[in-house]
Coordinates of C-alpha atoms and ligand atoms in Angstrom, one line a residue:
Chain A
M24 CA 253.4 249.6 99.4
G25 CA 249.9 249.5 98.3
K26 CA 246.9 251.2 99.9
V27 CA 244.1 248.7 100.6
V28 CA 240.8 249.8 98.9
F29 CA 238.8 246.8 99.8
D30 CA 239.4 243.8 102.0
V31 CA 237.5 241.5 104.2
Q32 CA 238.6 241.3 107.9
Y33 CA 239.1 238.2 109.7
Q34 CA 236.8 237.7 112.6
T35 CA 239.0 237.5 115.7
T36 CA 236.8 235.3 117.8
L37 CA 239.2 233.6 120.1
A38 CA 240.0 236.3 122.6
F39 CA 239.0 236.6 126.2
L40 CA 237.0 233.5 127.1
I41 CA 239.7 231.1 125.9
S42 CA 242.3 233.2 127.7
Y43 CA 240.5 232.8 130.9
Y44 CA 240.2 229.1 130.3
F45 CA 244.0 229.0 129.9
Y46 CA 244.5 231.2 132.9
F47 CA 242.4 229.1 135.3
T48 CA 243.8 225.7 134.1
G49 CA 247.2 227.2 134.6
L50 CA 246.3 228.2 138.2
S51 CA 244.9 224.7 138.8
A52 CA 248.1 223.0 137.5
G53 CA 250.3 225.3 139.5
S54 CA 248.4 224.7 142.8
F55 CA 248.4 221.0 142.1
M56 CA 252.2 220.9 141.7
I57 CA 252.6 222.7 145.0
S58 CA 250.4 220.1 146.7
T59 CA 252.6 217.3 145.4
L60 CA 255.9 218.8 146.8
S61 CA 255.3 217.1 150.2
Y62 CA 253.3 214.0 149.5
G63 CA 254.9 213.2 146.2
F64 CA 258.5 214.3 146.8
G65 CA 258.7 214.2 150.6
L66 CA 259.5 217.9 151.1
E67 CA 257.9 218.1 154.5
K68 CA 258.1 221.8 154.8
F69 CA 255.5 222.3 152.1
K70 CA 253.0 220.0 153.8
P71 CA 250.8 222.8 155.1
A72 CA 250.2 223.8 151.5
S73 CA 249.2 220.4 150.3
K74 CA 245.5 220.2 151.3
M75 CA 244.8 223.7 150.1
G76 CA 246.7 223.0 146.9
V77 CA 244.6 220.0 145.9
V78 CA 241.3 221.6 146.9
T79 CA 242.1 224.7 144.9
A80 CA 243.3 222.6 142.0
V81 CA 240.0 220.7 141.8
L82 CA 237.8 223.7 142.3
L83 CA 239.6 225.7 139.6
L84 CA 239.2 222.8 137.3
F85 CA 235.5 222.9 137.6
L86 CA 235.5 226.6 136.9
A87 CA 238.1 226.7 133.9
P88 CA 236.2 224.5 131.4
Q89 CA 233.1 226.7 131.8
F90 CA 235.0 229.4 129.9
L91 CA 235.9 226.9 127.3
L92 CA 232.2 225.9 126.9
M93 CA 231.1 229.6 126.8
Q94 CA 233.7 230.0 123.9
V95 CA 232.4 227.1 121.9
C96 CA 229.2 227.9 120.0
W97 CA 227.7 224.4 120.7
P98 CA 228.7 223.6 124.2
V99 CA 226.5 220.5 124.8
K100 CA 227.1 219.1 121.5
S101 CA 230.9 219.5 122.0
L102 CA 230.7 217.6 125.3
W103 CA 230.0 214.4 123.4
H104 CA 231.2 215.1 119.8
N105 CA 234.7 215.5 121.2
F106 CA 234.6 211.9 122.3
V107 CA 232.4 210.1 119.8
H108 CA 233.9 211.8 116.6
L109 CA 237.5 212.1 118.0
N110 CA 240.2 213.2 115.6
P111 CA 243.4 211.9 117.2
I112 CA 245.7 214.4 115.6
S113 CA 243.9 217.5 116.8
A114 CA 245.3 219.0 120.0
I115 CA 241.8 219.8 121.3
S116 CA 241.1 216.2 121.4
Y117 CA 243.8 215.5 123.9
G118 CA 242.2 218.0 126.2
S119 CA 238.8 216.3 126.2
F120 CA 240.5 213.3 127.9
L121 CA 242.9 215.4 130.1
L122 CA 240.0 217.4 131.4
V123 CA 238.3 214.3 132.6
L124 CA 241.3 212.3 133.9
Y125 CA 243.0 215.2 135.6
P126 CA 240.1 216.2 137.9
L127 CA 239.3 212.5 138.6
N128 CA 242.9 211.8 139.6
S129 CA 243.0 215.0 141.7
I130 CA 239.9 214.1 143.5
I131 CA 241.1 210.6 144.3
Y132 CA 244.5 212.1 145.4
G133 CA 242.7 214.6 147.6
I134 CA 240.5 212.0 149.2
F135 CA 243.6 209.9 150.2
M136 CA 245.4 213.0 151.4
F137 CA 242.6 213.9 153.7
K138 CA 242.5 210.3 155.0
E139 CA 246.2 210.7 155.7
N140 CA 247.0 207.6 153.6
K141 CA 250.6 208.4 152.7
K142 CA 251.2 205.6 150.3
W143 CA 248.2 206.1 148.0
T144 CA 248.5 209.8 148.2
K145 CA 252.0 209.6 146.9
I146 CA 251.0 207.2 144.0
F147 CA 248.1 209.5 142.9
G148 CA 250.2 212.6 143.4
L149 CA 252.9 211.2 141.1
I150 CA 250.4 210.1 138.5
G151 CA 248.9 213.6 138.8
I152 CA 252.1 215.4 137.9
P153 CA 252.3 214.3 134.3
L154 CA 248.6 214.9 134.0
A155 CA 248.9 218.5 135.5
L156 CA 251.7 219.1 133.1
A157 CA 249.8 217.7 130.2
V158 CA 246.5 219.6 131.0
H159 CA 248.4 222.8 130.9
G160 CA 250.9 221.9 128.3
Y161 CA 248.4 220.8 125.8
T162 CA 246.9 224.3 125.8
G163 CA 250.2 225.5 124.6
W164 CA 250.1 222.8 121.9
I165 CA 246.7 224.1 120.7
L166 CA 248.3 227.4 119.9
A167 CA 251.5 225.9 118.6
F168 CA 249.6 223.8 116.1
G169 CA 247.9 226.8 114.7
V170 CA 250.7 226.9 112.2
A171 CA 249.2 230.0 110.4
R172 CA 250.4 232.4 113.2
D173 CA 254.1 232.7 113.8
Y174 CA 253.6 234.0 117.3
W175 CA 252.0 230.7 118.3
N176 CA 253.8 228.3 116.0
T177 CA 256.8 227.6 118.2
G178 CA 258.0 224.6 120.2
L179 CA 258.5 226.9 123.2
M180 CA 254.7 227.5 123.5
P181 CA 253.8 224.5 125.7
I182 CA 256.9 225.2 127.9
V183 CA 256.1 228.9 128.2
F184 CA 252.6 227.9 129.2
L185 CA 253.9 225.6 131.8
F186 CA 256.1 228.1 133.6
S187 CA 253.4 230.8 133.4
A188 CA 251.1 228.3 135.0
M189 CA 253.5 227.5 137.8
V190 CA 254.4 231.0 138.6
S191 CA 250.7 232.2 138.7
G192 CA 249.7 229.1 140.7
I193 CA 252.5 229.8 143.3
S194 CA 251.5 233.5 143.6
M195 CA 247.9 232.3 144.3
M196 CA 249.0 229.8 146.9
I197 CA 251.1 232.4 148.6
L198 CA 248.1 234.7 148.9
M199 CA 245.8 231.9 149.9
I200 CA 248.1 230.5 152.6
M201 CA 248.5 234.0 154.1
I202 CA 244.8 234.5 154.2
R203 CA 244.2 231.1 155.7
D204 CA 246.9 231.5 158.4
R205 CA 245.9 234.9 159.3
F206 CA 242.2 234.5 159.5
F207 CA 241.2 230.9 159.7
T208 CA 243.6 229.3 162.1
K209 CA 243.6 229.3 165.9
E210 CA 247.1 230.9 166.2
K211 CA 246.4 233.6 163.6
V212 CA 250.1 233.6 162.6
I213 CA 251.4 233.2 159.1
N214 CA 253.6 230.2 158.4
H215 CA 256.7 232.3 157.5
D216 CA 259.0 229.5 156.4
L217 CA 256.5 228.1 154.0
I218 CA 255.7 231.4 152.4
D219 CA 259.4 232.3 152.2
S220 CA 260.2 229.0 150.5
L221 CA 257.4 229.4 148.1
A222 CA 258.5 233.0 147.3
K223 CA 262.0 231.7 146.6
I224 CA 260.7 229.2 144.1
L225 CA 258.6 231.9 142.5
G226 CA 261.7 234.0 141.9
W227 CA 263.6 231.3 140.1
L228 CA 260.6 230.2 138.1
L229 CA 260.0 233.8 137.1
L230 CA 263.6 234.1 135.9
V231 CA 263.2 231.0 133.7
D232 CA 259.9 232.4 132.4
L233 CA 261.7 235.7 131.5
F234 CA 264.5 233.8 129.8
L235 CA 261.9 231.9 127.7
V236 CA 260.3 235.1 126.6
F237 CA 263.8 236.4 125.6
C238 CA 264.5 233.3 123.7
D239 CA 261.1 233.5 121.9
Y240 CA 261.4 237.1 121.0
S241 CA 265.1 237.0 119.9
V242 CA 264.1 234.2 117.4
L243 CA 260.9 236.1 116.3
L244 CA 262.9 239.2 115.6
Y245 CA 265.5 237.3 113.6
S246 CA 263.0 235.2 111.7
K247 CA 260.9 235.7 108.7
L248 CA 258.8 238.8 107.9
E249 CA 255.5 237.7 109.5
A250 CA 257.4 236.8 112.7
Q251 CA 259.2 240.1 112.7
E252 CA 256.1 242.0 112.2
V253 CA 254.3 240.3 115.2
A254 CA 257.3 240.8 117.4
H255 CA 257.3 244.5 116.4
F256 CA 253.5 244.7 117.2
M257 CA 254.1 243.3 120.6
L258 CA 257.2 245.3 121.5
F259 CA 256.6 248.6 119.9
G260 CA 253.0 248.6 118.4
K261 CA 249.6 248.7 119.9
M262 CA 250.1 245.7 122.0
S263 CA 253.3 247.0 123.7
F264 CA 251.6 248.6 126.7
W265 CA 250.0 245.2 127.5
F266 CA 253.0 243.0 126.6
V267 CA 256.0 245.1 127.8
I268 CA 254.6 247.1 130.7
V269 CA 251.8 245.0 132.2
E270 CA 252.8 241.4 131.3
N271 CA 256.5 241.6 131.7
L272 CA 257.4 244.6 133.7
I273 CA 254.5 244.6 136.3
G274 CA 253.8 240.9 135.9
K275 CA 257.2 239.4 136.0
V276 CA 260.2 241.7 136.5
I277 CA 259.0 243.7 139.5
P278 CA 257.7 240.6 141.3
M279 CA 260.9 238.8 140.6
A280 CA 263.0 241.7 142.0
I281 CA 260.8 241.8 145.1
V282 CA 261.1 238.1 145.9
M283 CA 264.8 238.0 145.0
I284 CA 265.7 240.7 147.4
P285 CA 265.6 239.1 150.9
G286 CA 264.7 242.3 152.7
M287 CA 261.6 242.8 150.5
R288 CA 260.6 239.2 150.4
K289 CA 260.4 239.1 154.2
S290 CA 258.0 242.0 154.2
Y291 CA 254.4 240.8 153.8
F292 CA 253.3 244.0 152.1
W293 CA 255.9 243.6 149.3
L294 CA 255.2 240.0 149.0
I295 CA 251.4 240.4 148.7
L296 CA 252.1 243.1 146.0
A297 CA 254.3 240.8 144.1
A298 CA 251.9 238.0 144.2
L299 CA 249.0 240.1 143.0
M300 CA 251.1 241.8 140.3
N301 CA 252.2 238.4 139.0
M302 CA 248.7 237.0 138.9
A303 CA 247.5 240.0 137.0
G304 CA 250.4 239.9 134.7
I305 CA 249.9 236.2 133.8
L306 CA 246.2 236.9 133.1
V307 CA 247.3 239.6 130.7
M308 CA 249.9 237.2 129.3
R309 CA 247.1 234.8 128.3
V310 CA 245.2 237.5 126.5
V311 CA 248.2 238.9 124.8
T312 CA 249.2 235.4 123.6
V313 CA 245.8 234.2 122.5
Y314 CA 244.4 237.5 121.1
G315 CA 247.5 239.4 120.3
G316 CA 248.9 236.3 118.5
Q317 CA 246.2 236.5 115.9
A318 CA 245.4 240.2 115.8
L319 CA 247.6 241.0 112.8
P320 CA 245.8 240.2 109.4
L321 CA 247.8 237.5 107.7
M322 CA 247.6 238.6 104.1
Chain B
M29 CA 236.2 207.4 117.7
S30 CA 234.1 207.4 114.5
N31 CA 234.9 209.5 111.5
P32 CA 231.7 209.5 109.5
H33 CA 233.4 210.7 106.4
K34 CA 235.0 207.5 105.1
N35 CA 235.4 208.8 101.5
E36 CA 238.4 211.2 102.3
K37 CA 241.0 211.9 99.7
N38 CA 242.8 208.9 98.5
G39 CA 244.8 210.1 95.6
D40 CA 243.0 208.0 93.0
K41 CA 244.0 209.5 89.7
N42 CA 240.6 208.3 88.1
L43 CA 238.6 210.6 90.3
P44 CA 238.5 214.2 89.7
R45 CA 240.6 216.6 91.6
W46 CA 238.8 220.0 91.5
G47 CA 240.7 223.2 91.4
M48 CA 240.6 226.7 90.1
L49 CA 242.8 229.1 88.2
I50 CA 242.3 232.9 88.4
D51 CA 243.9 234.9 85.6
L52 CA 244.6 238.4 87.0
D53 CA 245.6 239.6 83.6
R54 CA 241.9 239.3 82.8
C55 CA 240.4 240.3 86.1
V56 CA 238.9 243.8 86.0
G57 CA 238.1 244.0 89.7
C58 CA 234.3 244.2 89.3
H59 CA 233.5 242.1 92.3
T60 CA 230.8 240.2 90.4
C61 CA 232.1 236.9 91.7
E62 CA 231.7 238.2 95.2
I63 CA 228.0 239.1 94.6
A64 CA 227.2 235.9 92.8
C65 CA 228.7 233.9 95.7
K66 CA 226.6 235.9 98.2
F67 CA 223.4 235.1 96.2
E68 CA 224.2 231.5 95.6
N69 CA 225.1 230.5 99.1
D70 CA 222.9 232.9 101.0
V71 CA 225.9 234.4 102.8
P72 CA 224.8 236.8 105.6
L73 CA 225.7 240.5 105.7
G74 CA 229.1 241.4 106.9
I75 CA 230.9 238.2 105.9
W76 CA 232.1 236.7 102.6
R77 CA 233.0 233.4 101.3
S78 CA 234.7 234.7 98.4
W79 CA 235.8 238.3 97.9
V80 CA 238.2 240.5 95.9
K81 CA 240.9 242.3 97.9
E82 CA 241.7 245.5 96.1
I83 CA 244.7 247.7 96.5
E84 CA 246.0 250.9 94.9
K85 CA 249.7 251.6 94.4
G86 CA 251.8 254.2 92.8
K87 CA 251.5 258.0 92.7
Q88 CA 249.5 260.1 90.3
P89 CA 249.6 259.8 87.3
N90 CA 251.1 256.4 87.6
V91 CA 248.6 254.5 89.6
V92 CA 247.4 251.0 89.3
R93 CA 244.9 248.9 91.1
S94 CA 245.7 245.2 91.8
F95 CA 243.2 242.6 92.8
R96 CA 243.4 239.3 94.7
P97 CA 240.2 237.4 94.6
T98 CA 240.2 235.2 97.7
L99 CA 238.4 232.1 98.5
C100 CA 239.0 228.7 100.1
N101 CA 242.0 227.1 98.4
H102 CA 240.7 223.6 98.9
C103 CA 244.2 222.7 99.9
D104 CA 245.7 219.3 99.3
N105 CA 247.0 219.1 102.8
P106 CA 244.4 221.2 104.6
I107 CA 245.5 222.2 108.1
C108 CA 241.9 223.0 108.9
V109 CA 241.0 219.3 108.5
K110 CA 244.0 218.3 110.6
V111 CA 243.2 220.5 113.6
C112 CA 239.3 219.9 113.7
P113 CA 238.7 217.9 116.9
V114 CA 235.5 216.3 115.6
H115 CA 236.0 215.6 111.9
A116 CA 233.6 218.4 111.0
S117 CA 236.1 219.8 108.6
W118 CA 236.7 217.0 106.1
Q119 CA 237.9 216.5 102.6
R120 CA 236.0 214.8 99.8
E121 CA 237.8 212.3 97.6
D122 CA 237.7 214.8 94.8
G123 CA 239.6 217.2 97.0
M124 CA 236.9 219.6 98.1
V125 CA 237.3 220.7 101.7
M126 CA 233.9 220.6 103.4
I127 CA 232.3 221.4 106.7
D128 CA 229.8 219.0 108.2
P129 CA 227.2 221.3 109.8
H130 CA 226.0 218.5 112.1
L131 CA 229.4 217.8 113.4
C132 CA 230.8 221.2 113.9
V133 CA 230.8 222.4 117.5
G134 CA 231.9 225.9 116.6
C135 CA 235.3 225.7 118.5
K136 CA 236.8 228.1 115.9
Y137 CA 240.2 226.3 115.9
C138 CA 240.1 225.9 112.1
M139 CA 239.4 229.5 111.7
A140 CA 242.6 230.5 113.6
S141 CA 244.6 227.8 111.8
C142 CA 243.8 228.5 108.1
P143 CA 246.7 230.6 106.8
Y144 CA 244.4 232.4 104.3
E145 CA 241.7 233.5 106.8
V146 CA 238.8 232.3 104.5
R147 CA 236.7 230.9 107.3
Y148 CA 234.1 232.7 109.3
I149 CA 231.4 232.0 111.9
H150 CA 228.0 231.9 110.5
P151 CA 226.1 234.4 112.7
Q152 CA 222.8 232.4 112.6
K153 CA 224.0 228.9 112.7
G154 CA 226.9 229.2 115.1
I155 CA 229.1 227.0 113.1
I156 CA 232.0 227.6 110.7
D157 CA 231.3 228.3 107.1
K158 CA 233.4 228.9 104.0
C159 CA 233.7 228.4 100.3
D160 CA 232.8 224.9 99.3
F161 CA 233.5 225.3 95.5
C162 CA 229.7 225.3 95.2
S163 CA 229.9 221.5 95.7
T164 CA 226.2 221.1 94.9
R165 CA 226.4 222.8 91.7
V166 CA 229.6 220.9 90.7
D167 CA 227.9 217.6 91.6
A168 CA 225.1 218.6 89.3
G169 CA 227.6 219.2 86.5
L170 CA 227.5 223.0 86.7
Q171 CA 230.3 225.4 87.3
P172 CA 230.8 227.2 90.6
S173 CA 228.7 230.4 90.7
C174 CA 231.6 232.8 90.8
V175 CA 233.1 231.1 87.7
E176 CA 229.9 231.4 85.8
A177 CA 229.3 235.0 86.8
C178 CA 232.8 236.4 86.0
P179 CA 232.3 238.7 83.0
A180 CA 236.0 238.6 82.1
S181 CA 236.2 234.7 82.2
A182 CA 239.1 235.2 84.6
R183 CA 238.1 232.1 86.6
I184 CA 238.6 228.7 85.2
F185 CA 237.3 225.7 87.2
G186 CA 238.0 222.1 86.4
N187 CA 239.6 218.8 87.0
L188 CA 243.3 218.9 87.6
N189 CA 243.6 215.1 87.2
D190 CA 242.3 215.2 83.7
P191 CA 245.3 216.4 81.5
K192 CA 242.8 217.3 78.7
S193 CA 240.8 219.7 80.9
E194 CA 241.4 223.5 80.2
L195 CA 242.4 223.9 83.9
A196 CA 245.1 221.3 83.8
K197 CA 246.5 222.6 80.5
L198 CA 246.6 226.1 81.8
V199 CA 248.2 225.1 85.1
A200 CA 250.8 223.0 83.1
T201 CA 251.7 225.8 80.7
K202 CA 251.2 229.2 82.3
P203 CA 253.4 230.7 85.1
V204 CA 251.0 230.1 88.0
S205 CA 251.5 230.8 91.7
T206 CA 249.5 229.9 94.8
L207 CA 249.1 231.8 98.0
K208 CA 251.6 231.1 100.7
P209 CA 253.0 227.8 99.3
E210 CA 255.4 227.8 102.3
M211 CA 252.7 226.8 104.6
G212 CA 252.7 223.3 103.2
T213 CA 248.9 223.3 102.7
G214 CA 249.2 222.7 98.9
P215 CA 246.6 225.2 97.7
R216 CA 244.6 224.2 94.7
V217 CA 243.5 227.7 93.6
Y218 CA 246.1 229.0 91.1
Y219 CA 246.8 232.6 90.1
V220 CA 248.3 234.1 87.1
S221 CA 250.0 237.5 87.4
L222 CA 249.4 237.7 91.2
D223 CA 250.8 240.9 92.6
N224 CA 252.8 240.5 95.8
A225 CA 251.6 243.8 97.0
T226 CA 248.2 242.3 97.5
M227 CA 249.7 240.0 100.1
E228 CA 251.5 242.5 102.2
I229 CA 251.8 241.7 105.9
K230 CA 250.6 244.4 108.2
R231 CA 252.3 245.6 111.3
E232 CA 249.3 247.2 113.0
A233 CA 245.7 246.1 113.5
K234 CA 242.5 247.4 114.8
L235 CA 242.2 245.8 118.3
I236 CA 238.8 244.6 119.4
W237 CA 238.6 247.0 122.3
E238 CA 239.2 250.0 120.0
K239 CA 236.1 251.9 118.8
Ligands
SF4_403 S1 242.3 227.6 102.4 FE1 242.1 227.4 104.6 S2 240.0 226.6 104.9 FE2 240.6 226.2 102.7 S3 241.3 224.1 102.7 FE3 243.0 225.6 102.9 S4 243.4 225.7 105.1 FE4 241.4 224.8 104.9
SF4_404 S1 234.8 225.1 114.4 FE1 233.9 223.3 113.6 S2 235.0 222.7 111.8 FE2 236.3 224.2 112.9 S3 237.7 223.0 114.1 FE3 236.0 223.5 115.4 S4 234.5 221.7 115.1 FE4 235.9 221.7 113.5

């Protein structure tokens, strides 16, 4: 109604770095889950992915927090203040512990796996699953507890984050297994069964992920003004290219179609394309959620 | 696990509970409070602890300008204090919401969580900063700088727990409103004649990658 003559702009400081942090913890949690399928749940056909999964999970977990530390203005101070002056009701506090416990557990789990100690691998794998869920789920809680922003403040947020973590993790594993089998094994043949099973899981998870997005947006559009405005901003406004086209069409719908159609799934060309598109789409999803969720001025 | 700020709000009615009332029937939109705050608190260029949002509505010849002076609401249930991982955002027993510069690690979580967008990153210090009701002045028995500077006496600062204070009387007798009461934060900055048009939610924003 009114024309703004003077107002002060909110400094949008949480943008790319924190999105990369969420992205890489997601990839780590996703690849960890794959690695537990055989040792934790006894699904033998996923065994060739286990070692790669755990090594990737650990390496990514050293990379991911670097972005977090770059985002924080006082990285060194934060390393100990987060423990010494801990506030138990802040979502960031859970992360400090999870980011220590989860890599430690993954390393122990990996060591037992490489020693072929089935029993202890299983135990640490099963301990690792709730940790992996928590380490990624808590990033969703961080946003969900930011009650000022309707885009974040939903109970779906941790679940949306978990699913996007799993799909991007599986896409990455598919690509890495292909590269390993093709170039770094004696036989130089790709383990087709494994890739095919992972691709099938990817398809179903993408379907759930899209369903969650649908649930989220249907409620946003029906909800109070602020929620409607942010949904509008994402669907039809300036963010629509990134949200609708890149995140959902390129990142989820097309890859899902590819892995759901058997003829296309069996073709390595299409499968590689689907995995790459999905990984890119999830990266964009992190930026859309973190930055897009707070781009609209609140008052 | 230590919280160095033991003296958090405890609801003791014998202690003061500071608050403010801004009477927009008196406000002339001169932005003096904004400047006074900048001087008093040495606020760097490009950021504000306290500012006056100004809008224009209507068509010539029926045009009016509405103002919404904005500052930290020193909420009773401050979300910024809840989300801070290191107790750097904390609340004094007299209700003032403070930032401990030694504890703050600059994670910016509080900034994103405050429904009123009154927090900013101090460009030189790399920590969060915002209005602190001029706590040092108040502790010395003075009024906050913006209150003292306002030429229209539109800002009234005082103790909400003292029924005889001017502020408590006004809050009790005038039709007052607060910003976004639905957020459950319990703001303690009250407005008289607040125009809803100054709080319109926008549908578009300038994105950070836009020139
Ligand atoms: S207005 Fe914002 S910064 Fe101030 S106390 Fe309330 S939530 Fe915290
Ligand atoms: S930026 Fe500082 S005051 Fe704000 S939540 Fe982080 S540590 Fe607390």
